[in-house]
Tab-separated table of C-alpha atoms in Angstrom:
chain	number	residue	atom	x	y	z
A	231	UNK	CA	0.005	-0.008	0.019
A	232	UNK	CA	2.967	2.176	0.622
A	233	UNK	CA	4.798	2.912	-2.125
A	234	UNK	CA	9.052	1.873	-1.386
A	235	UNK	CA	9.961	5.341	-2.886
A	236	UNK	CA	7.510	7.171	-0.613
A	237	UNK	CA	8.967	8.699	2.218
A	238	UNK	CA	7.116	8.041	5.702
A	239	UNK	CA	8.403	9.297	8.578
A	240	UNK	CA	8.408	6.069	11.371
A	241	UNK	CA	5.896	9.125	13.873
A	242	UNK	CA	3.362	9.638	10.856
A	243	UNK	CA	0.789	7.149	11.924
A	244	UNK	CA	-1.478	5.523	9.115
A	245	UNK	CA	-5.097	3.845	9.356
A	246	UNK	CA	-5.692	0.805	7.899
A	247	UNK	CA	-5.330	0.261	3.392
A	248	UNK	CA	-4.041	3.743	3.615
A	249	UNK	CA	-2.614	3.871	-0.029
A	250	UNK	CA	0.447	6.306	-0.432
A	251	UNK	CA	2.030	6.734	-3.854
A	252	UNK	CA	5.510	6.670	-5.371
A	253	UNK	CA	7.846	10.150	-4.492
A	254	UNK	CA	5.368	11.229	-2.042
A	255	UNK	CA	6.887	12.615	1.949
A	256	UNK	CA	4.704	12.024	5.222
A	257	UNK	CA	5.975	14.091	7.926
A	258	UNK	CA	6.375	13.173	11.673
A	259	UNK	CA	3.471	15.011	12.792
A	260	UNK	CA	0.909	13.633	10.397
A	261	UNK	CA	-2.508	11.395	10.714
A	262	UNK	CA	-4.263	9.715	7.937
A	263	UNK	CA	-7.375	7.705	8.618
A	264	UNK	CA	-8.673	3.778	6.958
A	265	UNK	CA	-8.594	4.146	3.724
A	266	UNK	CA	-7.529	7.560	2.212
A	267	UNK	CA	-4.916	6.783	-0.742
A	268	UNK	CA	-2.272	9.451	-1.841
A	269	UNK	CA	-1.084	9.590	-5.332
A	270	UNK	CA	2.368	10.275	-6.010
A	271	UNK	CA	4.497	13.223	-5.261
A	272	UNK	CA	2.218	14.268	-2.766
A	273	UNK	CA	3.814	16.277	0.542
A	274	UNK	CA	1.715	15.794	3.175
A	275	UNK	CA	4.169	17.918	7.156
A	276	UNK	CA	2.799	20.022	10.053
A	277	UNK	CA	0.423	18.856	12.791
A	278	UNK	CA	-2.238	17.351	9.676
A	279	UNK	CA	-4.976	14.814	10.100
A	280	UNK	CA	-6.854	14.002	7.564
A	281	UNK	CA	-10.200	11.438	8.215
A	282	UNK	CA	-11.347	8.333	6.186
A	283	UNK	CA	-11.959	7.218	2.753
A	284	UNK	CA	-10.217	10.286	1.208
A	285	UNK	CA	-8.372	10.455	-2.153
A	286	UNK	CA	-5.184	13.455	-2.901
A	287	UNK	CA	-4.467	13.668	-6.147
A	288	UNK	CA	-0.532	14.427	-7.368
A	289	UNK	CA	1.882	17.324	-6.845
A	290	UNK	CA	-0.533	19.075	-3.453
A	291	UNK	CA	1.211	20.459	-0.683
A	292	UNK	CA	-1.199	19.789	2.450
A	293	UNK	CA	0.101	21.244	5.774
A	294	UNK	CA	2.837	23.299	4.985
A	295	UNK	CA	3.526	26.555	6.618
A	296	UNK	CA	1.069	29.248	5.668
A	297	UNK	CA	1.811	32.140	3.757
A	298	UNK	CA	1.852	34.806	7.295
A	299	UNK	CA	4.698	37.099	7.564
A	300	UNK	CA	3.206	36.946	11.404
A	301	UNK	CA	3.863	33.403	11.636
A	302	UNK	CA	6.590	31.167	14.284
A	303	UNK	CA	6.803	27.745	14.412
A	304	UNK	CA	3.657	27.791	15.987
A	305	UNK	CA	2.594	23.970	17.007
A	306	UNK	CA	-0.787	25.488	14.368
A	307	UNK	CA	-2.634	22.321	12.852
A	308	UNK	CA	-4.750	21.689	9.253
A	309	UNK	CA	-7.402	19.023	10.184
A	310	UNK	CA	-9.192	17.202	7.204
A	311	UNK	CA	-12.399	15.281	7.359
A	312	UNK	CA	-13.588	12.246	5.593
A	313	UNK	CA	-14.590	11.525	2.039
A	314	UNK	CA	-12.890	14.603	0.418
A	315	UNK	CA	-11.330	14.740	-3.114
A	316	UNK	CA	-8.204	16.890	-3.769
A	317	UNK	CA	-7.373	16.919	-7.077
A	318	UNK	CA	-3.535	17.330	-8.763
A	319	UNK	CA	-1.861	20.681	-7.241
A	320	UNK	CA	-3.865	22.133	-4.267
A	321	UNK	CA	-2.264	23.835	-0.894
A	322	UNK	CA	-3.489	23.749	2.202
A	323	UNK	CA	-1.334	25.726	4.816
A	324	UNK	CA	-1.863	24.777	8.533
A	325	UNK	CA	-3.342	27.747	10.742
A	326	UNK	CA	-1.814	30.683	13.149
A	327	UNK	CA	-1.270	31.709	16.783
A	328	UNK	CA	-3.391	35.289	15.347
A	329	UNK	CA	-6.248	32.860	14.875
A	330	UNK	CA	-8.036	29.421	16.291
A	331	UNK	CA	-4.363	27.770	15.530
A	332	UNK	CA	-6.195	24.945	12.788
A	333	UNK	CA	-7.444	25.571	9.231
A	334	UNK	CA	-10.149	22.712	8.515
A	335	UNK	CA	-11.892	21.665	6.101
A	336	UNK	CA	-15.344	19.163	6.668
A	337	UNK	CA	-16.589	16.296	4.610
A	338	UNK	CA	-18.000	15.300	1.467
A	339	UNK	CA	-16.075	18.337	-0.350
A	340	UNK	CA	-15.114	18.138	-4.096
A	341	UNK	CA	-11.899	20.561	-4.768
A	342	UNK	CA	-10.067	20.823	-8.321
A	343	UNK	CA	-7.098	21.262	-9.088
A	344	UNK	CA	-5.031	24.401	-8.197
A	345	UNK	CA	-7.332	25.106	-5.457
A	346	UNK	CA	-5.530	27.615	-2.087
A	347	UNK	CA	-7.072	26.927	1.024
A	348	UNK	CA	-4.836	29.504	3.754
A	349	UNK	CA	-4.170	29.284	7.219
A	350	UNK	CA	-7.453	29.626	9.864
A	351	UNK	CA	-9.696	29.080	6.997
A	352	UNK	CA	-12.777	26.503	8.058
A	353	UNK	CA	-14.317	24.874	5.300
A	354	UNK	CA	-18.121	23.316	5.818
A	355	UNK	CA	-19.488	20.082	3.922
A	356	UNK	CA	-19.804	19.451	0.770
A	357	UNK	CA	-18.884	22.103	-1.225
A	358	UNK	CA	-17.666	22.285	-4.569
A	359	UNK	CA	-14.717	24.247	-5.144
A	360	UNK	CA	-13.459	24.792	-8.934
A	361	UNK	CA	-10.243	25.196	-10.197
A	362	UNK	CA	-7.907	27.718	-9.292
A	363	UNK	CA	-9.971	29.205	-6.432
A	364	UNK	CA	-8.368	30.935	-3.953
A	365	UNK	CA	-8.985	31.047	0.007
A	366	UNK	CA	-7.337	34.355	1.708
A	367	UNK	CA	-6.399	33.811	5.465
A	368	UNK	CA	-9.411	32.924	8.082
A	369	UNK	CA	-11.949	32.654	5.635
A	370	UNK	CA	-15.451	30.933	6.216
A	371	UNK	CA	-17.349	29.080	3.788
A	372	UNK	CA	-20.918	27.404	4.894
A	373	UNK	CA	-22.175	23.411	3.298
A	374	UNK	CA	-22.434	23.590	0.012
A	375	UNK	CA	-21.953	26.588	-0.962
A	376	UNK	CA	-19.702	26.470	-4.719
A	377	UNK	CA	-17.007	28.576	-5.541
A	378	UNK	CA	-16.458	28.752	-9.053
A	379	UNK	CA	-13.002	28.766	-11.096
A	380	UNK	CA	-10.553	30.852	-10.304
A	381	UNK	CA	-12.720	32.412	-7.785
A	382	UNK	CA	-10.601	34.909	-5.039
A	383	UNK	CA	-12.031	35.092	-1.281
A	384	UNK	CA	-10.535	37.706	0.434
A	385	UNK	CA	-9.450	37.845	3.662
A	386	UNK	CA	-11.839	37.459	6.885
A	387	UNK	CA	-14.384	36.374	4.615
A	388	UNK	CA	-17.964	34.729	5.083
A	389	UNK	CA	-19.251	32.563	2.140
A	390	UNK	CA	-23.260	31.648	3.294
A	391	UNK	CA	-23.886	27.584	2.669
A	392	UNK	CA	-25.856	26.819	-0.621
A	393	UNK	CA	-23.960	30.179	-2.296
A	394	UNK	CA	-22.809	31.018	-5.660
A	395	UNK	CA	-19.743	31.798	-7.136
A	396	UNK	CA	-19.946	32.765	-11.308
A	397	UNK	CA	-15.878	31.877	-12.475
A	398	UNK	CA	-13.552	34.752	-12.155
A	399	UNK	CA	-15.544	36.160	-8.741
A	400	UNK	CA	-13.734	38.372	-6.536
A	401	UNK	CA	-15.402	38.306	-2.926
A	402	UNK	CA	-14.153	41.337	-0.772
A	403	UNK	CA	-17.598	41.066	1.090
A	404	UNK	CA	-19.431	39.142	2.691
A	405	UNK	CA	-22.105	36.521	0.711
A	406	UNK	CA	-25.222	36.085	2.555
A	407	UNK	CA	-26.515	32.169	1.984
A	408	UNK	CA	-28.246	31.498	-1.039
A	409	UNK	CA	-27.187	33.933	-3.308
A	410	UNK	CA	-25.761	33.729	-6.937
A	411	UNK	CA	-22.710	35.858	-6.950
A	412	UNK	CA	-20.445	36.997	-9.986
A	413	UNK	CA	-17.837	39.468	-10.909
A	414	UNK	CA	-15.003	41.489	-10.077
A	415	UNK	CA	-15.976	42.598	-7.482
A	416	UNK	CA	-18.765	40.068	-6.701
A	417	UNK	CA	-22.654	41.379	-7.646
A	418	UNK	CA	-25.897	40.450	-6.512
A	419	UNK	CA	-27.644	37.662	-9.285
A	420	UNK	CA	-30.112	36.089	-7.556
A	421	UNK	CA	-30.858	32.655	-5.878
A	422	UNK	CA	-29.132	29.209	-5.915
A	423	UNK	CA	-32.205	28.078	-7.314
A	424	UNK	CA	-31.457	25.199	-8.502
A	425	UNK	CA	-29.052	24.254	-6.082
A	426	UNK	CA	-31.699	24.777	-2.855
A	427	UNK	CA	-34.276	21.951	-5.612
A	428	UNK	CA	-31.061	19.512	-5.931
A	429	UNK	CA	-30.819	19.343	-2.129
A	430	UNK	CA	-34.790	19.053	-1.497
A	431	UNK	CA	-36.219	22.561	-0.738
A	432	UNK	CA	-39.762	22.872	-1.195
A	433	UNK	CA	-41.359	25.044	-3.834
A	434	UNK	CA	-42.266	27.315	-0.976
A	435	UNK	CA	-38.721	27.869	0.919
A	436	UNK	CA	-37.585	28.709	-2.319
A	437	UNK	CA	-40.182	31.690	-2.709
A	438	UNK	CA	-39.640	32.443	0.966
A	439	UNK	CA	-35.649	33.050	0.050
A	440	UNK	CA	-36.260	34.600	-2.727
A	441	UNK	CA	-38.616	37.071	-1.072
A	442	UNK	CA	-35.739	37.705	1.572
A	443	UNK	CA	-33.075	38.381	-1.306
A	444	UNK	CA	-36.051	40.986	-2.883
A	445	UNK	CA	-35.934	42.434	1.007
A	446	UNK	CA	-32.508	42.968	0.801
A	447	UNK	CA	-30.785	43.216	-2.366
A	448	UNK	CA	-34.463	44.498	-5.038
A	449	UNK	CA	-36.618	46.592	-2.156
A	450	UNK	CA	-34.326	50.673	-1.854
A	451	UNK	CA	-34.296	49.730	1.907
A	452	UNK	CA	-31.348	50.352	4.385
A	453	UNK	CA	-30.033	47.230	5.509
A	454	UNK	CA	-31.600	47.664	9.220
A	455	UNK	CA	-34.758	47.555	7.388
A	456	UNK	CA	-34.102	44.964	5.259
A	457	UNK	CA	-33.324	43.069	8.146
A	458	UNK	CA	-36.210	43.639	9.753
A	459	UNK	CA	-38.263	42.823	6.675
A	460	UNK	CA	-36.250	39.188	6.587
A	461	UNK	CA	-37.675	38.927	9.995
A	462	UNK	CA	-41.520	38.780	9.590
A	463	UNK	CA	-40.286	36.237	5.921
A	464	UNK	CA	-38.805	33.805	9.187
A	465	UNK	CA	-41.731	34.117	11.388
A	466	UNK	CA	-43.563	31.903	8.751
A	467	UNK	CA	-40.928	30.449	7.016
A	468	UNK	CA	-37.597	28.954	9.145
A	469	UNK	CA	-35.934	27.859	5.663
A	470	UNK	CA	-34.577	32.091	5.918
A	471	UNK	CA	-33.506	31.840	9.482
A	472	UNK	CA	-29.865	31.200	8.590
A	473	UNK	CA	-30.221	34.191	5.778
A	474	UNK	CA	-31.480	36.495	8.857
A	475	UNK	CA	-29.132	35.547	10.850
A	476	UNK	CA	-25.964	35.421	8.658
A	477	UNK	CA	-26.922	39.449	7.652
A	478	UNK	CA	-27.102	40.592	11.212
A	479	UNK	CA	-23.930	39.297	12.148
A	480	UNK	CA	-21.903	40.159	8.910
A	481	UNK	CA	-18.838	41.872	10.512
A	482	UNK	CA	-16.967	42.711	6.644
A	483	UNK	CA	-20.489	44.733	5.437
A	484	UNK	CA	-22.565	42.409	2.574
A	485	UNK	CA	-21.709	42.098	-1.563
A	486	UNK	CA	-24.159	44.487	-2.446
């Protein structure tokens, strides 16, 4: 299961049926769960824990030091969940002491080639990152979010669950749940209706989310007024609550 040309530190902890391809390097503080497959020429270093049944393709750099001048070799971590697909040339960095000290990737994510996840990012479950999507430090990405190819996300930005970014999007502010954006800088273009249908949202729930979107983006209301209108919709449709909570607690401002 471990190719003879691979270099695995004796201190690394490998689960059952782990595969490690030719010329890959696994460091001392790495833990890899059962059934995970590591392709050729992959470097996994730092204090990195990878869960079960992941597939990491060739030429990835996993768990390297963050690209942050303030980093001073602190014992920070990278945690990757289960059943993720991580394609070629991806780079995931450990966290920093300026945040929680850990970069986290959840479960069942589909990460395409050349994706960068910087220090202290928190990525949920079932996301899709298309080729060359890039997260700066401290970014939070909710479940089921989709980042189109060449999407760039500014540091400390939050990306809401079930949102959708078109190709080449530049996110400088927070993106609420369910909303579709594109452009540089990002501009809103409705909600991710098709994605919500595929995930089992009812027609009534989708219509309520559209009403909340219109209250925020199309009514001409000030932000505080829009929050009040959205709260009224939540009272009738609980599915809108994540949208209301998100716009109530945004620190960088909402994509407008």
